[in-house]
PDB file of C-alpha atoms in Angstrom:
ATOM      1  CA  MET A   1      -2.374   4.356  21.500  1.00  0.00           C
ATOM      2  CA  PHE A   2      -3.108   0.783  20.337  1.00  0.00           C
ATOM      3  CA  TYR A   3      -1.096   1.428  17.167  1.00  0.00           C
ATOM      4  CA  TRP A   4       2.059   2.233  19.131  1.00  0.00           C
ATOM      5  CA  LEU A   5       1.424  -0.590  21.593  1.00  0.00           C
ATOM      6  CA  LEU A   6       1.346  -3.054  18.707  1.00  0.00           C
ATOM      7  CA  LYS A   7       4.428  -1.556  17.104  1.00  0.00           C
ATOM      8  CA  TYR A   8       6.675  -1.343  20.140  1.00  0.00           C
ATOM      9  CA  VAL A   9       5.347  -3.978  22.574  1.00  0.00           C
ATOM     10  CA  LEU A  10       2.965  -6.618  21.220  1.00  0.00           C
ATOM     11  CA  VAL A  11       3.914  -7.329  17.598  1.00  0.00           C
ATOM     12  CA  GLY A  12       6.883  -5.222  16.480  1.00  0.00           C
ATOM     13  CA  PRO A  13       9.562  -6.804  18.702  1.00  0.00           C
ATOM     14  CA  LEU A  14       8.524 -10.281  17.553  1.00  0.00           C
ATOM     15  CA  MET A  15       8.761  -9.250  13.898  1.00  0.00           C
ATOM     16  CA  HIS A  16      12.225  -7.817  14.514  1.00  0.00           C
ATOM     17  CA  LEU A  17      13.297 -11.047  16.223  1.00  0.00           C
ATOM     18  CA  ILE A  18      11.932 -13.406  13.560  1.00  0.00           C
ATOM     19  CA  ASN A  19      12.586 -11.462  10.346  1.00  0.00           C
ATOM     20  CA  ARG A  20      15.380  -9.021  11.240  1.00  0.00           C
ATOM     21  CA  PRO A  21      14.026  -6.325   8.898  1.00  0.00           C
ATOM     22  CA  LYS A  22      16.368  -3.710   7.463  1.00  0.00           C
ATOM     23  CA  VAL A  23      15.375  -0.222   6.399  1.00  0.00           C
ATOM     24  CA  GLU A  24      16.898   2.111   3.816  1.00  0.00           C
ATOM     25  CA  GLY A  25      16.019   5.724   3.090  1.00  0.00           C
ATOM     26  CA  VAL A  26      14.102   6.388   6.291  1.00  0.00           C
ATOM     27  CA  GLU A  27      15.352   9.975   6.061  1.00  0.00           C
ATOM     28  CA  ASN A  28      13.062  10.390   3.035  1.00  0.00           C
ATOM     29  CA  ILE A  29       9.983  10.319   5.245  1.00  0.00           C
ATOM     30  CA  PRO A  30       9.071  13.953   6.092  1.00  0.00           C
ATOM     31  CA  PRO A  31       8.934  14.679   9.848  1.00  0.00           C
ATOM     32  CA  LYS A  32       5.482  16.176   9.411  1.00  0.00           C
ATOM     33  CA  GLY A  33       2.871  16.873   6.760  1.00  0.00           C
ATOM     34  CA  ALA A  34       0.975  14.731   4.304  1.00  0.00           C
ATOM     35  CA  ALA A  35       2.491  12.334   1.815  1.00  0.00           C
ATOM     36  CA  ILE A  36       1.433   9.297  -0.191  1.00  0.00           C
ATOM     37  CA  LEU A  37       3.456   6.134   0.352  1.00  0.00           C
ATOM     38  CA  ALA A  38       3.135   4.089  -2.831  1.00  0.00           C
ATOM     39  CA  GLY A  39       4.415   0.555  -2.401  1.00  0.00           C
ATOM     40  CA  ASN A  40       4.833  -2.639  -4.323  1.00  0.00           C
ATOM     41  CA  HIS A  41       2.574  -5.384  -3.029  1.00  0.00           C
ATOM     42  CA  LEU A  42       4.053  -8.847  -2.543  1.00  0.00           C
ATOM     43  CA  SER A  43       2.366 -10.114   0.604  1.00  0.00           C
ATOM     44  CA  PHE A  44      -0.327  -9.627   3.223  1.00  0.00           C
ATOM     45  CA  THR A  45       2.511  -8.627   5.559  1.00  0.00           C
ATOM     46  CA  ASP A  46       3.511  -5.540   3.525  1.00  0.00           C
ATOM     47  CA  TRP A  47       1.213  -3.265   5.544  1.00  0.00           C
ATOM     48  CA  LEU A  48       2.870  -4.521   8.740  1.00  0.00           C
ATOM     49  CA  PHE A  49       6.526  -4.200   7.763  1.00  0.00           C
ATOM     50  CA  THR A  50       6.230  -0.720   6.229  1.00  0.00           C
ATOM     51  CA  PRO A  51       4.799   0.955   9.371  1.00  0.00           C
ATOM     52  CA  LEU A  52       7.203  -1.077  11.522  1.00  0.00           C
ATOM     53  CA  MET A  53      10.155   0.620   9.845  1.00  0.00           C
ATOM     54  CA  SER A  54       8.609   4.100   9.596  1.00  0.00           C
ATOM     55  CA  PRO A  55       9.148   6.705  12.320  1.00  0.00           C
ATOM     56  CA  ARG A  56       5.681   8.089  11.595  1.00  0.00           C
ATOM     57  CA  ARG A  57       2.299   6.439  11.650  1.00  0.00           C
ATOM     58  CA  ILE A  58       0.957   5.256   8.292  1.00  0.00           C
ATOM     59  CA  THR A  59      -2.752   4.906   7.562  1.00  0.00           C
ATOM     60  CA  TYR A  60      -4.083   2.429   5.021  1.00  0.00           C
ATOM     61  CA  LEU A  61      -7.537   2.026   3.533  1.00  0.00           C
ATOM     62  CA  ALA A  62      -9.059  -1.274   4.609  1.00  0.00           C
ATOM     63  CA  LYS A  63     -11.744  -3.388   2.983  1.00  0.00           C
ATOM     64  CA  ALA A  64     -15.119  -2.807   4.630  1.00  0.00           C
ATOM     65  CA  GLU A  65     -15.436  -6.554   5.181  1.00  0.00           C
ATOM     66  CA  TYR A  66     -12.778  -6.313   7.863  1.00  0.00           C
ATOM     67  CA  PHE A  67     -15.180  -4.172   9.899  1.00  0.00           C
ATOM     68  CA  THR A  68     -18.471  -5.954   9.188  1.00  0.00           C
ATOM     69  CA  THR A  69     -17.686  -9.665   9.585  1.00  0.00           C
ATOM     70  CA  PRO A  70     -20.152 -11.212  12.075  1.00  0.00           C
ATOM     71  CA  GLY A  71     -19.296 -13.241  15.157  1.00  0.00           C
ATOM     72  CA  LEU A  72     -16.368 -13.197  17.575  1.00  0.00           C
ATOM     73  CA  LYS A  73     -13.814 -13.249  14.780  1.00  0.00           C
ATOM     74  CA  GLY A  74     -15.483 -10.234  13.210  1.00  0.00           C
ATOM     75  CA  ARG A  75     -15.507  -8.272  16.471  1.00  0.00           C
ATOM     76  CA  LEU A  76     -11.839  -9.005  17.103  1.00  0.00           C
ATOM     77  CA  GLN A  77     -11.019  -8.110  13.516  1.00  0.00           C
ATOM     78  CA  LYS A  78     -12.876  -4.811  13.760  1.00  0.00           C
ATOM     79  CA  PHE A  79     -11.157  -3.979  17.052  1.00  0.00           C
ATOM     80  CA  PHE A  80      -7.744  -4.701  15.564  1.00  0.00           C
ATOM     81  CA  PHE A  81      -8.179  -2.690  12.385  1.00  0.00           C
ATOM     82  CA  SER A  82      -9.957   0.200  14.105  1.00  0.00           C
ATOM     83  CA  GLY A  83      -7.326   0.291  16.816  1.00  0.00           C
ATOM     84  CA  THR A  84      -4.533   0.541  14.297  1.00  0.00           C
ATOM     85  CA  GLY A  85      -6.220   3.512  12.659  1.00  0.00           C
ATOM     86  CA  GLN A  86      -7.292   1.848   9.414  1.00  0.00           C
ATOM     87  CA  TYR A  87     -10.211   3.322   7.491  1.00  0.00           C
ATOM     88  CA  PRO A  88     -12.892   1.133   5.907  1.00  0.00           C
ATOM     89  CA  ILE A  89     -13.877   1.567   2.275  1.00  0.00           C
ATOM     90  CA  ASP A  90     -16.584  -0.184   0.302  1.00  0.00           C
ATOM     91  CA  ARG A  91     -15.021  -1.611  -2.844  1.00  0.00           C
ATOM     92  CA  SER A  92     -18.303  -2.831  -4.311  1.00  0.00           C
ATOM     93  CA  GLY A  93     -20.504  -0.827  -6.642  1.00  0.00           C
ATOM     94  CA  ALA A  94     -19.898   1.671  -9.392  1.00  0.00           C
ATOM     95  CA  ASP A  95     -18.627   4.442  -7.098  1.00  0.00           C
ATOM     96  CA  ALA A  96     -16.028   2.304  -5.296  1.00  0.00           C
ATOM     97  CA  ALA A  97     -13.074   4.105  -6.845  1.00  0.00           C
ATOM     98  CA  GLU A  98     -14.352   7.591  -6.017  1.00  0.00           C
ATOM     99  CA  SER A  99     -15.284   6.573  -2.485  1.00  0.00           C
ATOM    100  CA  ALA A 100     -11.770   5.288  -1.838  1.00  0.00           C
ATOM    101  CA  LEU A 101     -10.201   8.397  -3.326  1.00  0.00           C
ATOM    102  CA  ASN A 102     -12.428  10.667  -1.235  1.00  0.00           C
ATOM    103  CA  THR A 103     -11.357   8.873   1.926  1.00  0.00           C
ATOM    104  CA  ALA A 104      -7.700   9.203   0.968  1.00  0.00           C
ATOM    105  CA  ARG A 105      -8.156  12.918   0.223  1.00  0.00           C
ATOM    106  CA  LYS A 106      -9.646  13.425   3.679  1.00  0.00           C
ATOM    107  CA  LEU A 107      -6.736  11.685   5.382  1.00  0.00           C
ATOM    108  CA  LEU A 108      -4.165  13.625   3.374  1.00  0.00           C
ATOM    109  CA  GLY A 109      -6.010  16.852   4.228  1.00  0.00           C
ATOM    110  CA  GLU A 110      -5.394  15.987   7.876  1.00  0.00           C
ATOM    111  CA  GLY A 111      -1.653  15.852   7.229  1.00  0.00           C
ATOM    112  CA  ARG A 112      -1.324  12.075   7.415  1.00  0.00           C
ATOM    113  CA  LEU A 113       0.875   9.568   5.668  1.00  0.00           C
ATOM    114  CA  VAL A 114      -1.421   7.431   3.509  1.00  0.00           C
ATOM    115  CA  GLY A 115      -0.233   4.080   2.210  1.00  0.00           C
ATOM    116  CA  LEU A 116      -1.507   2.774  -1.142  1.00  0.00           C
ATOM    117  CA  TYR A 117      -0.621  -0.063  -3.482  1.00  0.00           C
ATOM    118  CA  PRO A 118      -0.818   1.156  -7.102  1.00  0.00           C
ATOM    119  CA  GLU A 119      -0.841  -2.403  -8.473  1.00  0.00           C
ATOM    120  CA  GLY A 120      -4.343  -2.855  -7.082  1.00  0.00           C
ATOM    121  CA  THR A 121      -3.740  -6.311  -5.597  1.00  0.00           C
ATOM    122  CA  ARG A 122      -0.909  -8.523  -4.448  1.00  0.00           C
ATOM    123  CA  SER A 123       1.482  -9.775  -7.095  1.00  0.00           C
ATOM    124  CA  PRO A 124       0.684 -13.407  -7.936  1.00  0.00           C
ATOM    125  CA  ASP A 125       4.269 -14.289  -8.819  1.00  0.00           C
ATOM    126  CA  GLY A 126       6.688 -11.728  -7.373  1.00  0.00           C
ATOM    127  CA  ARG A 127       6.761  -9.516 -10.455  1.00  0.00           C
ATOM    128  CA  LEU A 128       5.736  -5.845 -10.500  1.00  0.00           C
ATOM    129  CA  TYR A 129       2.489  -5.157 -12.349  1.00  0.00           C
ATOM    130  CA  LYS A 130       0.958  -2.144 -14.071  1.00  0.00           C
ATOM    131  CA  GLY A 131      -0.097   0.594 -11.658  1.00  0.00           C
ATOM    132  CA  LYS A 132      -3.581   2.035 -11.397  1.00  0.00           C
ATOM    133  CA  THR A 133      -3.878   5.793 -11.792  1.00  0.00           C
ATOM    134  CA  GLY A 134      -5.752   6.532  -8.570  1.00  0.00           C
ATOM    135  CA  VAL A 135      -2.482   7.281  -6.799  1.00  0.00           C
ATOM    136  CA  ALA A 136      -1.553   9.772  -9.533  1.00  0.00           C
ATOM    137  CA  ARG A 137      -4.932  11.467  -9.332  1.00  0.00           C
ATOM    138  CA  LEU A 138      -4.527  11.888  -5.574  1.00  0.00           C
ATOM    139  CA  ALA A 139      -1.042  13.320  -5.933  1.00  0.00           C
ATOM    140  CA  LEU A 140      -2.094  15.782  -8.633  1.00  0.00           C
ATOM    141  CA  GLU A 141      -5.233  16.936  -6.828  1.00  0.00           C
ATOM    142  CA  THR A 142      -3.699  17.295  -3.369  1.00  0.00           C
ATOM    143  CA  GLY A 143      -0.201  18.420  -4.329  1.00  0.00           C
ATOM    144  CA  VAL A 144       1.413  16.094  -1.772  1.00  0.00           C
ATOM    145  CA  PRO A 145       4.646  14.247  -2.581  1.00  0.00           C
ATOM    146  CA  VAL A 146       4.719  10.548  -3.385  1.00  0.00           C
ATOM    147  CA  ILE A 147       7.254   8.388  -1.556  1.00  0.00           C
ATOM    148  CA  PRO A 148       7.910   5.076  -3.352  1.00  0.00           C
ATOM    149  CA  VAL A 149       8.271   2.141  -0.960  1.00  0.00           C
ATOM    150  CA  ALA A 150       9.906  -1.065  -2.178  1.00  0.00           C
ATOM    151  CA  LEU A 151       9.537  -4.163  -0.026  1.00  0.00           C
ATOM    152  CA  ILE A 152      11.877  -7.084  -0.574  1.00  0.00           C
ATOM    153  CA  GLY A 153      11.361 -10.539   0.887  1.00  0.00           C
ATOM    154  CA  THR A 154       7.832 -10.240   2.253  1.00  0.00           C
ATOM    155  CA  ASP A 155       6.565 -12.762  -0.292  1.00  0.00           C
ATOM    156  CA  GLU A 156       8.890 -15.305   1.315  1.00  0.00           C
ATOM    157  CA  VAL A 157       7.655 -14.433   4.808  1.00  0.00           C
ATOM    158  CA  CYS A 158       4.024 -15.001   3.895  1.00  0.00           C
ATOM    159  CA  PRO A 159       3.615 -16.610   0.448  1.00  0.00           C
ATOM    160  CA  PRO A 160       0.258 -16.865  -1.338  1.00  0.00           C
ATOM    161  CA  GLY A 161      -2.013 -19.595  -0.040  1.00  0.00           C
ATOM    162  CA  PRO A 162      -2.822 -20.661   3.520  1.00  0.00           C
ATOM    163  CA  PHE A 163      -1.533 -18.167   6.080  1.00  0.00           C
ATOM    164  CA  ARG A 164       1.901 -18.979   7.471  1.00  0.00           C
ATOM    165  CA  TRP A 165       4.744 -16.810   8.754  1.00  0.00           C
ATOM    166  CA  ARG A 166       8.292 -17.760   7.874  1.00  0.00           C
ATOM    167  CA  PRO A 167      11.589 -16.500   9.379  1.00  0.00           C
ATOM    168  CA  ARG A 168      12.836 -14.758   6.227  1.00  0.00           C
ATOM    169  CA  LYS A 169      14.735 -11.474   6.091  1.00  0.00           C
ATOM    170  CA  VAL A 170      12.892  -8.374   4.891  1.00  0.00           C
ATOM    171  CA  THR A 171      14.134  -5.061   3.529  1.00  0.00           C
ATOM    172  CA  VAL A 172      12.016  -1.904   3.357  1.00  0.00           C
ATOM    173  CA  LYS A 173      13.281   0.872   1.085  1.00  0.00           C
ATOM    174  CA  PHE A 174      11.814   4.377   1.263  1.00  0.00           C
ATOM    175  CA  GLY A 175      12.667   6.278  -1.901  1.00  0.00           C
ATOM    176  CA  ALA A 176      13.158   9.999  -2.319  1.00  0.00           C
ATOM    177  CA  PRO A 177       9.844  11.911  -2.452  1.00  0.00           C
ATOM    178  CA  ILE A 178       8.673  12.513  -6.001  1.00  0.00           C
ATOM    179  CA  ASP A 179       7.306  16.002  -6.630  1.00  0.00           C
ATOM    180  CA  PHE A 180       4.722  16.203  -9.403  1.00  0.00           C
ATOM    181  CA  SER A 181       4.101  19.960  -9.120  1.00  0.00           C
ATOM    182  CA  ARG A 182       5.172  20.327 -12.746  1.00  0.00           C
ATOM    183  CA  TYR A 183       1.771  18.858 -13.601  1.00  0.00           C
ATOM    184  CA  GLU A 184      -0.167  21.284 -11.406  1.00  0.00           C
ATOM    185  CA  GLY A 185      -3.730  21.794 -12.620  1.00  0.00           C
ATOM    186  CA  MET A 186      -3.617  18.745 -14.867  1.00  0.00           C
ATOM    187  CA  GLY A 187      -5.419  16.317 -12.571  1.00  0.00           C
ATOM    188  CA  GLY A 188      -8.122  14.482 -14.495  1.00  0.00           C
ATOM    189  CA  ASN A 189      -6.035  14.290 -17.642  1.00  0.00           C
ATOM    190  CA  ARG A 190      -5.751  10.559 -18.157  1.00  0.00           C
ATOM    191  CA  PHE A 191      -2.529  10.834 -20.167  1.00  0.00           C
ATOM    192  CA  VAL A 192      -0.835  12.849 -17.429  1.00  0.00           C
ATOM    193  CA  GLU A 193      -2.161  10.505 -14.753  1.00  0.00           C
ATOM    194  CA  ARG A 194      -0.782   7.522 -16.668  1.00  0.00           C
ATOM    195  CA  ALA A 195       2.614   9.242 -17.019  1.00  0.00           C
ATOM    196  CA  VAL A 196       2.722   9.994 -13.280  1.00  0.00           C
ATOM    197  CA  THR A 197       1.730   6.438 -12.403  1.00  0.00           C
ATOM    198  CA  ASP A 198       4.339   4.959 -14.728  1.00  0.00           C
ATOM    199  CA  GLU A 199       7.019   7.167 -13.157  1.00  0.00           C
ATOM    200  CA  ILE A 200       6.097   5.823  -9.724  1.00  0.00           C
ATOM    201  CA  MET A 201       6.128   2.242 -10.987  1.00  0.00           C
ATOM    202  CA  TYR A 202       9.519   2.757 -12.615  1.00  0.00           C
ATOM    203  CA  GLU A 203      10.950   3.864  -9.275  1.00  0.00           C
ATOM    204  CA  LEU A 204       9.474   0.835  -7.553  1.00  0.00           C
ATOM    205  CA  MET A 205      10.918  -1.438 -10.239  1.00  0.00           C
ATOM    206  CA  ARG A 206      14.341   0.167  -9.888  1.00  0.00           C
ATOM    207  CA  MET A 207      14.362   0.096  -6.085  1.00  0.00           C
ATOM    208  CA  GLY A 208      13.022  -3.431  -5.702  1.00  0.00           C
ATOM    209  CA  ASP A 209      14.765  -4.942  -8.718  1.00  0.00           C
ATOM    210  CA  GLN A 210      11.524  -6.597  -9.845  1.00  0.00           C
ATOM    211  CA  GLU A 211      10.613  -7.637 -13.350  1.00  0.00           C
ATOM    212  CA  TYR A 212       7.874  -5.315 -14.670  1.00  0.00           C
ATOM    213  CA  VAL A 213       4.754  -6.621 -16.397  1.00  0.00           C
ATOM    214  CA  ASP A 214       2.608  -4.100 -18.302  1.00  0.00           C
ATOM    215  CA  VAL A 215      -0.753  -5.665 -17.406  1.00  0.00           C
ATOM    216  CA  TYR A 216      -2.989  -5.357 -14.352  1.00  0.00           C
ATOM    217  CA  ALA A 217      -2.363  -8.074 -11.780  1.00  0.00           C
ATOM    218  CA  ALA A 218      -6.079  -8.305 -10.997  1.00  0.00           C
ATOM    219  CA  SER A 219      -6.881  -9.026 -14.634  1.00  0.00           C
ATOM    220  CA  LEU A 220      -4.264 -11.756 -14.717  1.00  0.00           C
ATOM    221  CA  LYS A 221      -5.681 -13.356 -11.563  1.00  0.00           C
ATOM    222  CA  LYS A 222      -9.245 -13.295 -12.887  1.00  0.00           C
ATOM    223  CA  GLY A 223      -8.331 -14.352 -16.388  1.00  0.00           C
ATOM    224  CA  VAL A 224     -10.051 -11.350 -17.988  1.00  0.00           C
ATOM    225  CA  PRO A 225      -8.627  -8.861 -20.485  1.00  0.00           C
ATOM    226  CA  SER A 226      -6.845  -5.917 -18.873  1.00  0.00           C
ATOM    227  CA  GLY A 227      -8.952  -2.777 -18.990  1.00  0.00           C
ATOM    228  CA  SER A 228     -12.285  -4.592 -19.275  1.00  0.00           C
ATOM    229  CA  ARG A 229     -13.715  -2.871 -16.170  1.00  0.00           C
ATOM    230  CA  PRO A 230     -14.547   0.849 -16.491  1.00  0.00           C
ATOM    231  CA  ASP A 231     -13.136   1.662 -13.039  1.00  0.00           C
ATOM    232  CA  GLU A 232     -10.208  -0.733 -13.217  1.00  0.00           C
ATOM    233  CA  ASP A 233      -7.586   1.934 -13.801  1.00  0.00           C
ATOM    234  CA  ARG A 234      -8.669   4.022 -10.812  1.00  0.00           C
ATOM    235  CA  ILE A 235      -9.195   1.926  -7.710  1.00  0.00           C
ATOM    236  CA  PRO A 236      -6.307   2.221  -5.249  1.00  0.00           C
ATOM    237  CA  GLN A 237      -5.525  -0.899  -3.299  1.00  0.00           C
ATOM    238  CA  THR A 238      -6.551  -1.557   0.270  1.00  0.00           C
ATOM    239  CA  MET A 239      -3.924  -2.652   2.717  1.00  0.00           C
ATOM    240  CA  ALA A 240      -4.510  -6.345   2.370  1.00  0.00           C
ATOM    241  CA  GLY A 241      -6.606  -7.060  -0.683  1.00  0.00           C
TER     242      GLY A 241
END
């Protein structure tokens, strides 16, 4: 209930007024059944604009810190994220990737739309970065379609740095569902998972007209060599990491 209240009464109308978002390809969202929505990640606001323009509810995986922060701010934060149907995941420790994937499998098994960001973190400069293969593994293991979602302009609404919301126009593009059934039974094959991930990233690049960079954004931000973490290629992104 709180999800729809936010979308249609408390927050959504204000976003429409300030940013005048446009949507393309909304007919590509199935009326029912599970699907993975794989989006580019330009801004903290991505997880707000995508559900705003979707006729169906979208569930994202949220960092556990959003549910465990102490004090009044923490309680309000937990209420907000719980009320919007987000699911907490612990991204620390060696089993972080598998824990996130297990949660996503559960949600997809319930017939939900699950939103993920294959890049693994927000783009630091507006370019599209190498995708992590967790989204491919999910698609291959569950057999659900992947809908690429390209957001345009959200990095101008809320640029990196101190939080601020600007009156910039936003476009949300839902691409045609990609069916990977031709790879049935090949989940776990890292070469197949990389091919699937690259196909998704190519669609996002084409739809959003972004320059593609074949390195992990997280590695660039931390100044470490890409691929230096054993789980780096697996962890799907939370909604606002």
